[in-house]
mmCIF file of N, CA and C in Angstrom:
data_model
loop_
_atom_site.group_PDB
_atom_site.id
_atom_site.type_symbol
_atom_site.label_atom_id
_atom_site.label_comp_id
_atom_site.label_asym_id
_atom_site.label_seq_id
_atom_site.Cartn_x
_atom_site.Cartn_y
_atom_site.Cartn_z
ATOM 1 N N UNK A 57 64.740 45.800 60.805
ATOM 2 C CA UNK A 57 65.111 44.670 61.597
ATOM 3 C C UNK A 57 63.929 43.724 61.754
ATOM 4 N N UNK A 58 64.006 42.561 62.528
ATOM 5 C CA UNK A 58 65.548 42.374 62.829
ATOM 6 C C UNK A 58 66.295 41.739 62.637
ATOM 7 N N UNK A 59 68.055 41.944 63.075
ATOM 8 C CA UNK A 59 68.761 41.892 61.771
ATOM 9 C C UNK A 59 69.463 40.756 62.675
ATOM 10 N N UNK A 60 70.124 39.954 61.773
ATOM 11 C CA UNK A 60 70.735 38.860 61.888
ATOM 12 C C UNK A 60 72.349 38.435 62.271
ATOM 13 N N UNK A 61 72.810 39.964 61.912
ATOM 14 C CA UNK A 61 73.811 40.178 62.396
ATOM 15 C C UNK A 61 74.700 41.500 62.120
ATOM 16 N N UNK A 62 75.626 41.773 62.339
ATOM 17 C CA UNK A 62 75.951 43.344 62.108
ATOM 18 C C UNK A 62 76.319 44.087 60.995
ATOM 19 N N UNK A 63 76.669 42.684 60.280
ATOM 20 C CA UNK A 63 76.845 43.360 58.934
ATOM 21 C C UNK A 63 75.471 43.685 58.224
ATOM 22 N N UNK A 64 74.321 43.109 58.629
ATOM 23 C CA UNK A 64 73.046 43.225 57.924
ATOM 24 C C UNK A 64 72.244 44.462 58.863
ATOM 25 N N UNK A 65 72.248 44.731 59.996
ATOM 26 C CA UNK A 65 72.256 46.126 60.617
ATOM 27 C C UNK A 65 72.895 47.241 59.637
ATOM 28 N N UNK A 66 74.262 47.267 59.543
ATOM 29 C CA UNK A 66 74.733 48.181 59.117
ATOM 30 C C UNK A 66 75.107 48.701 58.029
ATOM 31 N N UNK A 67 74.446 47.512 56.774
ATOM 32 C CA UNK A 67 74.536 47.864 55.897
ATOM 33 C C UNK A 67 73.015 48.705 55.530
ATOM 34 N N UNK A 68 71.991 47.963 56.360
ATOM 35 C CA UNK A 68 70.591 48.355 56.150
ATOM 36 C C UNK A 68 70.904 50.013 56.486
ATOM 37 N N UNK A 69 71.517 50.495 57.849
ATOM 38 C CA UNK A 69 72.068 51.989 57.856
ATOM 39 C C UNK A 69 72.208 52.413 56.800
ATOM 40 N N UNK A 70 73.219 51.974 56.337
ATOM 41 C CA UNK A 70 73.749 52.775 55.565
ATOM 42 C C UNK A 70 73.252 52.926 54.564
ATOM 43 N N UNK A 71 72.166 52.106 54.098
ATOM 44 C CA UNK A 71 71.746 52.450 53.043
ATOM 45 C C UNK A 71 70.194 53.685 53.235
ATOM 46 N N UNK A 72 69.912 53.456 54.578
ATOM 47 C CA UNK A 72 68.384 54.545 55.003
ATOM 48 C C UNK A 72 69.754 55.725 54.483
ATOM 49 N N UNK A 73 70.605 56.241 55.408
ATOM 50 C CA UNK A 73 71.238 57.047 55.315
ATOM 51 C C UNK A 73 71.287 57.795 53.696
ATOM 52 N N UNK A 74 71.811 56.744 53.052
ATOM 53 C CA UNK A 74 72.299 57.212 51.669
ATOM 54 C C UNK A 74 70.408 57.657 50.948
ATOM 55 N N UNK A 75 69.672 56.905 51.165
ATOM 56 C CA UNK A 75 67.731 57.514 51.091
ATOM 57 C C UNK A 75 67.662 58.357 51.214
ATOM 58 N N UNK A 76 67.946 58.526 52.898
ATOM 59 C CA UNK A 76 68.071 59.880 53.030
ATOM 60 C C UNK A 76 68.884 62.089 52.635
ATOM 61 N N UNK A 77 69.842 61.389 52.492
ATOM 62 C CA UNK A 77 70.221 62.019 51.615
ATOM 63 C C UNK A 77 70.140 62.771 50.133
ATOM 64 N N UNK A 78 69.576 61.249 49.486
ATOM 65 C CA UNK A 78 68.675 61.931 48.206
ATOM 66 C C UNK A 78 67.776 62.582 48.453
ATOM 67 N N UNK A 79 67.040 62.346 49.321
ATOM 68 C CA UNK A 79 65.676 63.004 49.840
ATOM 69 C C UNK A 79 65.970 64.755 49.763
ATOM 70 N N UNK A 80 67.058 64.415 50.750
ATOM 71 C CA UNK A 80 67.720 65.989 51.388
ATOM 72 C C UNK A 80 67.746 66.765 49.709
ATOM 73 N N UNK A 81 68.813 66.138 48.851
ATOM 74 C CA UNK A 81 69.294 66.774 47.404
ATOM 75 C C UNK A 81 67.813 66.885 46.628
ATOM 76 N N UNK A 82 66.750 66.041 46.725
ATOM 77 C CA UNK A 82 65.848 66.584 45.855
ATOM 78 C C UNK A 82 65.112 67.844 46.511
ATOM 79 N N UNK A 83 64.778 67.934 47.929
ATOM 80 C CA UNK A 83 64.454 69.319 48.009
ATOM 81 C C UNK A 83 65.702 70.666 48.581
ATOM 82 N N UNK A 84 66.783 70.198 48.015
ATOM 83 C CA UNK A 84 67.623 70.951 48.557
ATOM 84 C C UNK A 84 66.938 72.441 47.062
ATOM 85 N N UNK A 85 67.250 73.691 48.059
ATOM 86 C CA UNK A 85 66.865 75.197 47.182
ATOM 87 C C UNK A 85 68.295 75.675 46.216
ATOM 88 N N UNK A 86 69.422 75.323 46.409
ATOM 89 C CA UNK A 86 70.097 75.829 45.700
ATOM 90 C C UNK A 86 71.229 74.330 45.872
ATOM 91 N N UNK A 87 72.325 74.592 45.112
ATOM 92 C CA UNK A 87 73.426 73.987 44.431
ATOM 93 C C UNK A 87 73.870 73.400 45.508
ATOM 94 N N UNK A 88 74.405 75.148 46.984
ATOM 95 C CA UNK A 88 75.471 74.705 47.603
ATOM 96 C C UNK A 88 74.699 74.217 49.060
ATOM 97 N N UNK A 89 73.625 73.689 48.885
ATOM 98 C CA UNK A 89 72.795 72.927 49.750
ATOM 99 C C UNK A 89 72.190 71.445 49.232
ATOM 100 N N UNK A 90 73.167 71.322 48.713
ATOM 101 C CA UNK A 90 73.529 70.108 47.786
ATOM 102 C C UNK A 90 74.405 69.178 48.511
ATOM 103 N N UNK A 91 75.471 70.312 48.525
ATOM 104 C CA UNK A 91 77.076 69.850 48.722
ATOM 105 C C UNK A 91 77.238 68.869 49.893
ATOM 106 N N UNK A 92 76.324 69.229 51.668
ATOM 107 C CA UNK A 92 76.715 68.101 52.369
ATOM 108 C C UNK A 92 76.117 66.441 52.250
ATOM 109 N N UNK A 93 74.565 66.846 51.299
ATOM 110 C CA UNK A 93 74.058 65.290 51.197
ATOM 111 C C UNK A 93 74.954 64.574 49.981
ATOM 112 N N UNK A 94 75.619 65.278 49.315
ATOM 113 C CA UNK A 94 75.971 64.163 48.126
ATOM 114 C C UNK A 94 77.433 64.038 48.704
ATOM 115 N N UNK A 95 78.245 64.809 50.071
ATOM 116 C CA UNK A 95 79.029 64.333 50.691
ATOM 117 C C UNK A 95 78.728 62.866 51.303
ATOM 118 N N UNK A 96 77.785 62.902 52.349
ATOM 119 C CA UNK A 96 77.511 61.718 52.776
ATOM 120 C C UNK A 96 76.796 60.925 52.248
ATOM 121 N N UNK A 97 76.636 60.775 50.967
ATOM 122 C CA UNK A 97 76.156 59.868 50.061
ATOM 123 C C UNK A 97 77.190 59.094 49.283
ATOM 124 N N UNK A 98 78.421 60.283 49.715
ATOM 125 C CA UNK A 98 80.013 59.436 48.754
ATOM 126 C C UNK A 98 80.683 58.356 50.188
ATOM 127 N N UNK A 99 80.468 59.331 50.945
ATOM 128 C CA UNK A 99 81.320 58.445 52.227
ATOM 129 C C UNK A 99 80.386 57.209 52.818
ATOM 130 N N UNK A 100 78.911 57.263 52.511
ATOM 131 C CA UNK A 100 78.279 56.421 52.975
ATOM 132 C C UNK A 100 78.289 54.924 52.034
ATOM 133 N N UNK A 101 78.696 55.656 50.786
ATOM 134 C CA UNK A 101 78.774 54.125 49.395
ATOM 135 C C UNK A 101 80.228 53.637 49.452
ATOM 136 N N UNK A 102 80.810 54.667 50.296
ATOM 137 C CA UNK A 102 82.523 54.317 49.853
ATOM 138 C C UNK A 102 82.609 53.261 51.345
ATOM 139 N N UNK A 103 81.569 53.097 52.132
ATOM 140 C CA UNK A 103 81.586 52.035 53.084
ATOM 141 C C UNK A 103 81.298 51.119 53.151
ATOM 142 N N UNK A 104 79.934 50.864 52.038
ATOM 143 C CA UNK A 104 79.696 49.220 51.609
ATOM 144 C C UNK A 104 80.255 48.670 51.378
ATOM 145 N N UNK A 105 81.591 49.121 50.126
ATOM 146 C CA UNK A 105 82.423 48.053 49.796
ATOM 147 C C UNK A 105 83.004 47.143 50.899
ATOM 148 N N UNK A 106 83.049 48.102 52.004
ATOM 149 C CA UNK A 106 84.533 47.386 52.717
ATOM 150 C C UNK A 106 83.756 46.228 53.914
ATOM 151 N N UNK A 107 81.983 46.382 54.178
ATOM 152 C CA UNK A 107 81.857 46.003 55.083
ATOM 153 C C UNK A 107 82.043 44.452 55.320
ATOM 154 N N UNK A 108 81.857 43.598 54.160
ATOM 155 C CA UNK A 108 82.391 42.332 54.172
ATOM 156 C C UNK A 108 83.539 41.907 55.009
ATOM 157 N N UNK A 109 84.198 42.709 54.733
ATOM 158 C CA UNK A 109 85.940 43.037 54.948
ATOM 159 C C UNK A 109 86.285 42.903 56.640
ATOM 160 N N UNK A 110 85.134 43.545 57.026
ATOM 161 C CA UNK A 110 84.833 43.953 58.597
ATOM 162 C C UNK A 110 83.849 43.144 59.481
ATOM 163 N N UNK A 111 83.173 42.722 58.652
ATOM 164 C CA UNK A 111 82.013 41.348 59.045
ATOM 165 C C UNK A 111 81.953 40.116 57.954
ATOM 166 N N UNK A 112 82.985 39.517 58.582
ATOM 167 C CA UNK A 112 82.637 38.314 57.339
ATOM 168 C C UNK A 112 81.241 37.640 57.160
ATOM 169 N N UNK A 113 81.138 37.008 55.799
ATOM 170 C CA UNK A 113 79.762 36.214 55.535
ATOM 171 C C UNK A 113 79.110 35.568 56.669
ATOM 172 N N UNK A 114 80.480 35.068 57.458
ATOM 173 C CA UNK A 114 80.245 33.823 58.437
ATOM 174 C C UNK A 114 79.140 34.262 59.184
ATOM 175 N N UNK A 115 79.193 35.593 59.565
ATOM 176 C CA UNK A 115 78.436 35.838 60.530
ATOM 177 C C UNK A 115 77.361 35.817 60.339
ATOM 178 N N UNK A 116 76.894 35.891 58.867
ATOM 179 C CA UNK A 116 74.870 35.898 58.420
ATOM 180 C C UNK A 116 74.815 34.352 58.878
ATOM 181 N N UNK A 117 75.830 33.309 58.748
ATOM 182 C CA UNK A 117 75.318 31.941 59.168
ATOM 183 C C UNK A 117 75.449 31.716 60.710
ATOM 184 N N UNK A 118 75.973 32.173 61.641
ATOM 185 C CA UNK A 118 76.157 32.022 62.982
ATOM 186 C C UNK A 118 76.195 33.658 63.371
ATOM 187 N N UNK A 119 75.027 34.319 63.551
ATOM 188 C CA UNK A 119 75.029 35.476 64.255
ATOM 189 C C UNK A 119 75.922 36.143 65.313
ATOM 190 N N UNK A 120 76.629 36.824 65.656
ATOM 191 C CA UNK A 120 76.855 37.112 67.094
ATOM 192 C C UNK A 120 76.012 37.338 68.179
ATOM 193 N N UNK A 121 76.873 37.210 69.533
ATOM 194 C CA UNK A 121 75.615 37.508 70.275
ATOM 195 C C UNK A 121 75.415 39.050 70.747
ATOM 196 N N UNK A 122 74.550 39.386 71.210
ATOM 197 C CA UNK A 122 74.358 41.229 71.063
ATOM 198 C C UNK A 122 74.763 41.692 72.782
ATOM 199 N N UNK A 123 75.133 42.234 73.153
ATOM 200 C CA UNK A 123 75.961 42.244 74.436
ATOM 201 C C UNK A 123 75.010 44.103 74.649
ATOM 202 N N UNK A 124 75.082 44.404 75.337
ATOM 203 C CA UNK A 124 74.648 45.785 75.888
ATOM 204 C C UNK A 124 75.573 46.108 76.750
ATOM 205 N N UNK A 125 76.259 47.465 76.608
ATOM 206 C CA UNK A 125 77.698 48.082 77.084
ATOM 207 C C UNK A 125 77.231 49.344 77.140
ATOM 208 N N UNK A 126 77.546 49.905 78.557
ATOM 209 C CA UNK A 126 77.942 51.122 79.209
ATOM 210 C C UNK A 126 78.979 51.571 79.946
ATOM 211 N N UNK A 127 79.947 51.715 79.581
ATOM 212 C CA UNK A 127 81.326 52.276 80.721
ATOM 213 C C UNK A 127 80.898 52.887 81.986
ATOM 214 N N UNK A 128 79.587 53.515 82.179
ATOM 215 C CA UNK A 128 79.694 53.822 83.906
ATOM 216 C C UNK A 128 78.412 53.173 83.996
ATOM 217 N N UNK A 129 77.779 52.376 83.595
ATOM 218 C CA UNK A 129 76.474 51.698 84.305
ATOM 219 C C UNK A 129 76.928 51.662 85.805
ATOM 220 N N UNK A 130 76.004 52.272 86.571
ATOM 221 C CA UNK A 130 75.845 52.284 88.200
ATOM 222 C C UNK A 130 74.186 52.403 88.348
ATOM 223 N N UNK A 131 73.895 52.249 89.467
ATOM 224 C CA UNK A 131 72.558 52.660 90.471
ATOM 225 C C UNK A 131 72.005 54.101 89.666
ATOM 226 N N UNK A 132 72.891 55.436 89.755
ATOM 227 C CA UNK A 132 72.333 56.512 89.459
ATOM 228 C C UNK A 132 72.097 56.979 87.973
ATOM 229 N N UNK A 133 72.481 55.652 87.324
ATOM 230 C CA UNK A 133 72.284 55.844 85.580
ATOM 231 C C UNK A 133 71.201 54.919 85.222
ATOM 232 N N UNK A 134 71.040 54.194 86.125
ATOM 233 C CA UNK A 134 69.313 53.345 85.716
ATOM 234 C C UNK A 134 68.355 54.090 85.761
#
């Protein structure tokens, strides 16, 4: 960051994520310690496509604004 808007947040995720993962598969010790990083390496690429889809372009030219949300913000959660 920082990022300009959410589609550029979350694609930047997703892509540490999918890094990470290789990371995991090159020192993974056997085959079936393989199996969950190149899981979330399929579900994490099978999400780029769509993020356009979910954040249009528009938004790299007019950002949103970033709001901070808690369902019980009170006194005893500060």
């Amino acid at each position: 960051g920082p990022f300009r808007s959410s589609y550029a947040w979350l694609s930047s995720r997703l892509d540490l994520i999918i890094l990470e993962q290789i990371e995991a598969i090159e020192r993974a010790g056997s085959e079936e310690d393989k199996e969950d990083p190149e899981e979330t390496i399929a579900s994490a690429g099978g999400l780029l496509p769509h993020l356009p889809k979910i954040f249009p372009e528009a938004d790299e030219i007019d950002p949103l604004p970033t709001v901070l949300w808690y369902d019980d913000l009170n006194l005893q959660n500060i």
